């Protein structure tokens, strides 16, 4: 929406408008020029114009889409390697379940989230990612499906698996059906996702592992994360929690599945494979590829990150709706989600090994079409990152996301609100940039598979 | 868009000065008076009655069925407002203060109980600084309908009454303030009639805002029906994920939203969005007319509450057909109508999960 003070309507403008009134076309060149310009400014008209004259060079655009696939490959490869590091840390912890090894496993989990969150921008627009990601990052979950929970545990209404407690039971009752879970394997766990149709039944992925490593965060909006003792994984003397053999099996199986899932997605983005997703993306025309890029950026910015992940938790003061709620790692989750959006626009990604991947970018294409639009979007993306950095700094200084969203924390609320506002603004700039490239329909054909 | 303020000013004044020649301005003006303002008036009126009803119920002057009736009227008025969520209601998270949905994790139960524990003698000020979950219709419905609450028990009624009256007052105040913003001289309604103004540089922007709200509302109806139908959860119905499941008003709310969407299309005097389609667009016009008729007829044929229909295979089948009908209506607005009117809808808040 463009808001303009009335005062900027000059006398000249009024004179011209009066002169033009009642005639089909404005009679002066001064008036005719803005009228023509305004036509182009309506996005549909701009899109049509682009179709005829092309707002970008097709070969250059193809290179941008290819580089997008390069970034995806690098990000998912990093997610897979840090996933394997997490798996190793879990093996070490299970071999010797003490505090130091639990701490190391938790640190490995936090590190694994850094590339994974930067992969989320690929979700929207690329069905191959979106259909796959539920098994890895579904959220929020009713953790009572997995293990013991506190007495005042709140779950989704009507979820028949909300208190099934797989760790404690070899057979679980779901409605009228009994499900055999005597053996905890990756396949069994995967089959339990969305048990009974409830999306809160999440048996696998980062958040299931997070819950097993940290346990419930019982501090609400007060300081502190989950505090599961390492002894929950001890067998024999000093063991706590109960059913520890099964809890150990569970953690191992969930880590196995995570690693194999991540490897699978790396394969989809590998260059030079005839029948993987990347091949089909590169075969398609550049416009469809760029539409997916822009759709992913906008959907993650607005509906998902600003909306589902921040606004809901903030306005409802609800720690139940916090992304990394067991570990209190939410600030990083948000930061790297937004970083992923920025990566796609700038065509860059800082790998886990510290090297920088750079290449042809949307930014360069937009700059050629309209330098100002490019500058605006770049500035907005930088501003969002700065606002999220405030959230990260706050956490590093001891005040975490779940404290920021407390009803009586005006200052904390403002930090979240500023980040939301920056994301909303950035989404507007993404739409403008899309318009400059002649992409007006931001809903890719395959984005409707969800509903 | 690369428009300098001067260019905008020139253009806008040009358009403004030529009122009769601008069909879009004619439509936004007619919609403001004939559809949008009446919807906000009905909502404010229903909330006034809700506040009065809450007080009367707590004073023993109204019984529970009467209190529930006032609630359902307020809820229906809010449903009717969904297609015209433009202007001040969209600012400062006011819409969420009226209703919190989806409530996937039953936050309303936990937060209402937590609130009353914290403030046994809850005041209006206490409510205003609390979560949006407890400030509006979602919490009101929970108190009036939830199985765990027995308002015929005097002690329970006493414990909930401070919240019942505080929500009523909060809703009344909120809706009255917004209505006043609309009705004021140089208020929001005038911003749909004269351009440029501090909200819109030109009529097409105002029209785009209304169409966006209408399309989003129809899209959300698909979510409100599709979620309990289990369209995203392996086809297994999720009755508790429906909107207004406690008051059994899920379908009534959908009907109210659909009716207001259709009013935007037709206009109060055949001067709504359809009047912008020229004679060469007759085919599209007819298809949209037919889509509204189809959704209306299917909804009317359902007859029973959503929760009952969800239990039976036949019921789910007709609900799925109704969903498909809503989908057709949504696609026509989001695609062809938007394109024909030259409006880019862009991202909306539902583009996430």
mmCIF file of C-alpha atoms in Angstrom, chain B residues 85-297:
data_model
loop_
_atom_site.group_PDB
_atom_site.id
_atom_site.type_symbol
_atom_site.label_atom_id
_atom_site.label_comp_id
_atom_site.label_asym_id
_atom_site.label_seq_id
_atom_site.Cartn_x
_atom_site.Cartn_y
_atom_site.Cartn_z
ATOM 1 C CA UNK B 85 -11.246 -7.041 7.058
ATOM 2 C CA UNK B 86 -9.754 -3.830 5.751
ATOM 3 C CA UNK B 87 -8.722 -0.704 7.611
ATOM 4 C CA UNK B 88 -8.410 -0.411 11.397
ATOM 5 C CA UNK B 89 -9.479 -3.968 12.249
ATOM 6 C CA UNK B 90 -6.311 -5.203 10.543
ATOM 7 C CA UNK B 91 -4.087 -3.013 12.690
ATOM 8 C CA UNK B 92 -2.688 -3.796 16.127
ATOM 9 C CA UNK B 93 -3.844 -7.422 16.079
ATOM 10 C CA UNK B 94 -7.403 -6.445 16.790
ATOM 11 C CA UNK B 95 -8.845 -9.327 14.774
ATOM 12 C CA UNK B 96 -7.099 -11.802 17.055
ATOM 13 C CA UNK B 97 -8.576 -10.081 20.090
ATOM 14 C CA UNK B 98 -11.982 -10.957 18.711
ATOM 15 C CA UNK B 99 -11.272 -14.584 17.871
ATOM 16 C CA UNK B 100 -8.364 -16.981 18.225
ATOM 17 C CA UNK B 101 -8.564 -19.761 15.657
ATOM 18 C CA UNK B 102 -7.189 -22.294 14.968
ATOM 19 C CA UNK B 103 -6.638 -23.273 18.562
ATOM 20 C CA UNK B 104 -4.766 -26.473 17.801
ATOM 21 C CA UNK B 105 -3.650 -27.196 21.342
ATOM 22 C CA UNK B 106 -6.744 -26.116 23.248
ATOM 23 C CA UNK B 107 -4.914 -23.072 24.595
ATOM 24 C CA UNK B 108 -8.242 -21.536 25.521
ATOM 25 C CA UNK B 109 -8.820 -24.050 28.318
ATOM 26 C CA UNK B 110 -5.379 -23.658 29.819
ATOM 27 C CA UNK B 111 -5.322 -19.881 29.534
ATOM 28 C CA UNK B 112 -8.835 -19.231 30.861
ATOM 29 C CA UNK B 113 -8.109 -21.385 33.887
ATOM 30 C CA UNK B 114 -4.696 -19.769 34.370
ATOM 31 C CA UNK B 115 -6.157 -16.278 34.093
ATOM 32 C CA UNK B 116 -8.878 -16.870 36.690
ATOM 33 C CA UNK B 117 -6.356 -18.393 39.056
ATOM 34 C CA UNK B 118 -4.155 -15.339 38.692
ATOM 35 C CA UNK B 119 -7.000 -12.781 38.907
ATOM 36 C CA UNK B 120 -9.998 -14.193 40.812
ATOM 37 C CA UNK B 121 -11.559 -10.702 40.646
ATOM 38 C CA UNK B 122 -10.542 -9.990 37.084
ATOM 39 C CA UNK B 123 -10.862 -6.382 35.907
ATOM 40 C CA UNK B 124 -11.115 -4.963 32.400
ATOM 41 C CA UNK B 125 -7.515 -3.753 32.708
ATOM 42 C CA UNK B 126 -6.330 -7.238 33.700
ATOM 43 C CA UNK B 127 -7.975 -8.654 30.598
ATOM 44 C CA UNK B 128 -6.446 -6.055 28.280
ATOM 45 C CA UNK B 129 -2.922 -6.977 29.231
ATOM 46 C CA UNK B 130 -3.575 -10.705 28.878
ATOM 47 C CA UNK B 131 -3.232 -13.027 25.907
ATOM 48 C CA UNK B 132 -5.529 -12.581 22.899
ATOM 49 C CA UNK B 133 -6.749 -16.126 23.534
ATOM 50 C CA UNK B 134 -8.791 -15.020 26.555
ATOM 51 C CA UNK B 135 -10.011 -11.654 25.248
ATOM 52 C CA UNK B 136 -12.653 -12.658 22.753
ATOM 53 C CA UNK B 137 -15.270 -14.983 21.387
ATOM 54 C CA UNK B 138 -13.089 -18.101 21.651
ATOM 55 C CA UNK B 139 -12.912 -17.803 25.434
ATOM 56 C CA UNK B 140 -16.550 -16.705 25.698
ATOM 57 C CA UNK B 141 -17.637 -19.789 23.799
ATOM 58 C CA UNK B 142 -15.467 -22.015 25.966
ATOM 59 C CA UNK B 143 -17.083 -20.695 29.141
ATOM 60 C CA UNK B 144 -20.644 -20.899 27.840
ATOM 61 C CA UNK B 145 -20.395 -24.308 26.196
ATOM 62 C CA UNK B 146 -17.490 -26.418 27.425
ATOM 63 C CA UNK B 147 -18.532 -29.694 29.035
ATOM 64 C CA UNK B 148 -16.207 -29.170 31.962
ATOM 65 C CA UNK B 149 -18.028 -26.008 33.005
ATOM 66 C CA UNK B 150 -21.439 -25.996 34.659
ATOM 67 C CA UNK B 151 -22.856 -22.487 34.757
ATOM 68 C CA UNK B 152 -26.010 -23.676 36.511
ATOM 69 C CA UNK B 153 -23.793 -24.224 39.530
ATOM 70 C CA UNK B 154 -23.800 -20.905 41.421
ATOM 71 C CA UNK B 155 -20.236 -21.172 42.633
ATOM 72 C CA UNK B 156 -18.855 -21.913 39.167
ATOM 73 C CA UNK B 157 -20.957 -19.193 37.628
ATOM 74 C CA UNK B 158 -19.561 -16.701 40.132
ATOM 75 C CA UNK B 159 -16.016 -17.641 39.299
ATOM 76 C CA UNK B 160 -16.511 -17.204 35.550
ATOM 77 C CA UNK B 161 -18.697 -14.103 35.597
ATOM 78 C CA UNK B 162 -15.866 -11.563 35.935
ATOM 79 C CA UNK B 163 -14.398 -12.919 32.717
ATOM 80 C CA UNK B 164 -17.764 -13.140 30.921
ATOM 81 C CA UNK B 165 -18.525 -9.490 31.621
ATOM 82 C CA UNK B 166 -14.968 -8.337 30.931
ATOM 83 C CA UNK B 167 -14.921 -10.038 27.514
ATOM 84 C CA UNK B 168 -18.331 -8.555 26.667
ATOM 85 C CA UNK B 169 -17.132 -5.076 27.544
ATOM 86 C CA UNK B 170 -13.868 -5.522 25.693
ATOM 87 C CA UNK B 171 -15.647 -6.651 22.531
ATOM 88 C CA UNK B 172 -18.190 -3.849 22.771
ATOM 89 C CA UNK B 173 -15.450 -1.261 23.176
ATOM 90 C CA UNK B 174 -13.344 -2.663 20.376
ATOM 91 C CA UNK B 175 -16.174 -2.847 17.852
ATOM 92 C CA UNK B 176 -17.558 0.573 18.815
ATOM 93 C CA UNK B 177 -14.124 2.179 18.364
ATOM 94 C CA UNK B 178 -13.657 0.632 14.961
ATOM 95 C CA UNK B 179 -17.153 1.576 13.810
ATOM 96 C CA UNK B 180 -16.486 5.140 14.937
ATOM 97 C CA UNK B 181 -13.274 5.150 12.884
ATOM 98 C CA UNK B 182 -15.296 4.143 9.858
ATOM 99 C CA UNK B 183 -18.100 6.609 10.367
ATOM 100 C CA UNK B 184 -16.072 9.685 11.335
ATOM 101 C CA UNK B 185 -15.882 12.678 9.064
ATOM 102 C CA UNK B 186 -12.822 11.954 6.919
ATOM 103 C CA UNK B 187 -12.962 8.491 8.473
ATOM 104 C CA UNK B 188 -12.207 5.134 6.907
ATOM 105 C CA UNK B 189 -15.407 5.026 4.830
ATOM 106 C CA UNK B 190 -14.451 8.289 3.137
ATOM 107 C CA UNK B 191 -11.134 6.700 2.170
ATOM 108 C CA UNK B 192 -13.063 4.400 -0.136
ATOM 109 C CA UNK B 193 -14.767 7.347 -1.813
ATOM 110 C CA UNK B 194 -12.226 10.123 -2.353
ATOM 111 C CA UNK B 195 -8.708 9.609 -3.574
ATOM 112 C CA UNK B 196 -5.895 10.135 -2.852
ATOM 113 C CA UNK B 197 -6.143 9.830 0.912
ATOM 114 C CA UNK B 198 -3.744 8.791 3.663
ATOM 115 C CA UNK B 199 -4.700 5.137 3.144
ATOM 116 C CA UNK B 200 -5.020 4.776 -0.612
ATOM 117 C CA UNK B 201 -3.450 6.753 -3.421
ATOM 118 C CA UNK B 202 -6.126 5.668 -5.865
ATOM 119 C CA UNK B 203 -9.315 3.677 -6.155
ATOM 120 C CA UNK B 204 -7.674 0.526 -7.562
ATOM 121 C CA UNK B 205 -5.656 0.202 -4.360
ATOM 122 C CA UNK B 206 -8.797 0.335 -2.266
ATOM 123 C CA UNK B 207 -10.530 -2.157 -4.517
ATOM 124 C CA UNK B 208 -7.503 -4.461 -4.364
ATOM 125 C CA UNK B 209 -7.613 -4.311 -0.564
ATOM 126 C CA UNK B 210 -11.264 -5.381 -0.532
ATOM 127 C CA UNK B 211 -10.730 -8.159 -3.061
ATOM 128 C CA UNK B 212 -7.739 -9.433 -1.072
ATOM 129 C CA UNK B 213 -9.855 -9.595 2.066
ATOM 130 C CA UNK B 214 -12.663 -11.345 0.231
ATOM 131 C CA UNK B 215 -10.361 -13.908 -1.391
ATOM 132 C CA UNK B 216 -8.552 -14.564 1.888
ATOM 133 C CA UNK B 217 -11.874 -15.085 3.659
ATOM 134 C CA UNK B 218 -13.002 -17.667 1.103
ATOM 135 C CA UNK B 219 -9.594 -19.342 1.335
ATOM 136 C CA UNK B 220 -9.936 -19.489 5.117
ATOM 137 C CA UNK B 221 -13.398 -21.064 4.722
ATOM 138 C CA UNK B 222 -11.693 -23.910 2.893
ATOM 139 C CA UNK B 223 -9.378 -24.278 5.870
ATOM 140 C CA UNK B 224 -12.273 -24.110 8.321
ATOM 141 C CA UNK B 225 -14.008 -26.934 6.500
ATOM 142 C CA UNK B 226 -10.967 -28.852 5.293
ATOM 143 C CA UNK B 227 -9.241 -29.128 8.671
ATOM 144 C CA UNK B 228 -12.064 -30.930 10.523
ATOM 145 C CA UNK B 229 -12.717 -33.000 7.386
ATOM 146 C CA UNK B 230 -9.168 -34.273 7.678
ATOM 147 C CA UNK B 231 -8.146 -33.193 4.204
ATOM 148 C CA UNK B 232 -4.640 -32.578 5.515
ATOM 149 C CA UNK B 233 -4.549 -35.505 7.906
ATOM 150 C CA UNK B 234 -4.944 -38.694 5.916
ATOM 151 C CA UNK B 235 -8.674 -38.143 5.582
ATOM 152 C CA UNK B 236 -9.320 -38.765 9.259
ATOM 153 C CA UNK B 237 -11.829 -36.255 10.588
ATOM 154 C CA UNK B 238 -10.635 -33.890 13.317
ATOM 155 C CA UNK B 239 -13.887 -32.554 14.772
ATOM 156 C CA UNK B 240 -12.160 -30.610 17.559
ATOM 157 C CA UNK B 241 -10.102 -28.664 15.060
ATOM 158 C CA UNK B 242 -13.261 -27.090 13.640
ATOM 159 C CA UNK B 243 -14.095 -23.479 14.286
ATOM 160 C CA UNK B 244 -16.950 -23.044 16.786
ATOM 161 C CA UNK B 245 -17.263 -26.771 17.482
ATOM 162 C CA UNK B 246 -18.341 -26.120 21.036
ATOM 163 C CA UNK B 247 -21.316 -23.987 19.999
ATOM 164 C CA UNK B 248 -22.068 -26.211 17.000
ATOM 165 C CA UNK B 249 -22.027 -23.117 14.832
ATOM 166 C CA UNK B 250 -19.288 -24.091 12.372
ATOM 167 C CA UNK B 251 -21.575 -24.229 9.337
ATOM 168 C CA UNK B 252 -23.617 -21.213 10.413
ATOM 169 C CA UNK B 253 -20.398 -19.195 10.510
ATOM 170 C CA UNK B 254 -19.412 -20.396 7.061
ATOM 171 C CA UNK B 255 -22.843 -19.369 5.779
ATOM 172 C CA UNK B 256 -22.459 -15.885 7.233
ATOM 173 C CA UNK B 257 -19.047 -15.404 5.623
ATOM 174 C CA UNK B 258 -20.253 -16.702 2.270
ATOM 175 C CA UNK B 259 -23.252 -14.395 2.304
ATOM 176 C CA UNK B 260 -21.039 -11.370 2.885
ATOM 177 C CA UNK B 261 -18.658 -12.471 0.134
ATOM 178 C CA UNK B 262 -21.605 -12.593 -2.230
ATOM 179 C CA UNK B 263 -22.774 -9.149 -1.121
ATOM 180 C CA UNK B 264 -19.398 -7.736 -2.191
ATOM 181 C CA UNK B 265 -19.821 -9.380 -5.538
ATOM 182 C CA UNK B 266 -23.355 -8.177 -6.211
ATOM 183 C CA UNK B 267 -23.344 -4.954 -4.208
ATOM 184 C CA UNK B 268 -26.372 -3.632 -2.346
ATOM 185 C CA UNK B 269 -27.850 -2.293 -5.602
ATOM 186 C CA UNK B 270 -26.139 -4.348 -8.289
ATOM 187 C CA UNK B 271 -23.221 -1.949 -7.892
ATOM 188 C CA UNK B 272 -20.650 -4.389 -6.477
ATOM 189 C CA UNK B 273 -17.573 -5.917 -8.080
ATOM 190 C CA UNK B 274 -19.591 -7.569 -10.819
ATOM 191 C CA UNK B 275 -20.478 -4.153 -12.208
ATOM 192 C CA UNK B 276 -16.832 -3.727 -13.208
ATOM 193 C CA UNK B 277 -17.028 -6.566 -15.710
ATOM 194 C CA UNK B 278 -17.941 -5.357 -19.139
ATOM 195 C CA UNK B 279 -20.309 -7.101 -21.523
ATOM 196 C CA UNK B 280 -17.339 -8.977 -22.989
ATOM 197 C CA UNK B 281 -16.898 -10.594 -19.569
ATOM 198 C CA UNK B 282 -20.404 -12.007 -19.368
ATOM 199 C CA UNK B 283 -19.171 -15.591 -19.306
ATOM 200 C CA UNK B 284 -17.009 -14.996 -16.232
ATOM 201 C CA UNK B 285 -19.817 -13.111 -14.555
ATOM 202 C CA UNK B 286 -22.169 -16.016 -15.096
ATOM 203 C CA UNK B 287 -19.673 -18.516 -13.774
ATOM 204 C CA UNK B 288 -19.130 -16.556 -10.587
ATOM 205 C CA UNK B 289 -22.892 -16.147 -10.134
ATOM 206 C CA UNK B 290 -23.291 -19.879 -10.608
ATOM 207 C CA UNK B 291 -20.473 -20.646 -8.157
ATOM 208 C CA UNK B 292 -22.147 -18.587 -5.426
ATOM 209 C CA UNK B 293 -25.468 -20.266 -6.126
ATOM 210 C CA UNK B 294 -23.859 -23.691 -5.969
ATOM 211 C CA UNK B 295 -22.139 -23.088 -2.605
ATOM 212 C CA UNK B 296 -25.341 -21.640 -1.173
ATOM 213 C CA UNK B 297 -27.479 -24.576 -2.302
#
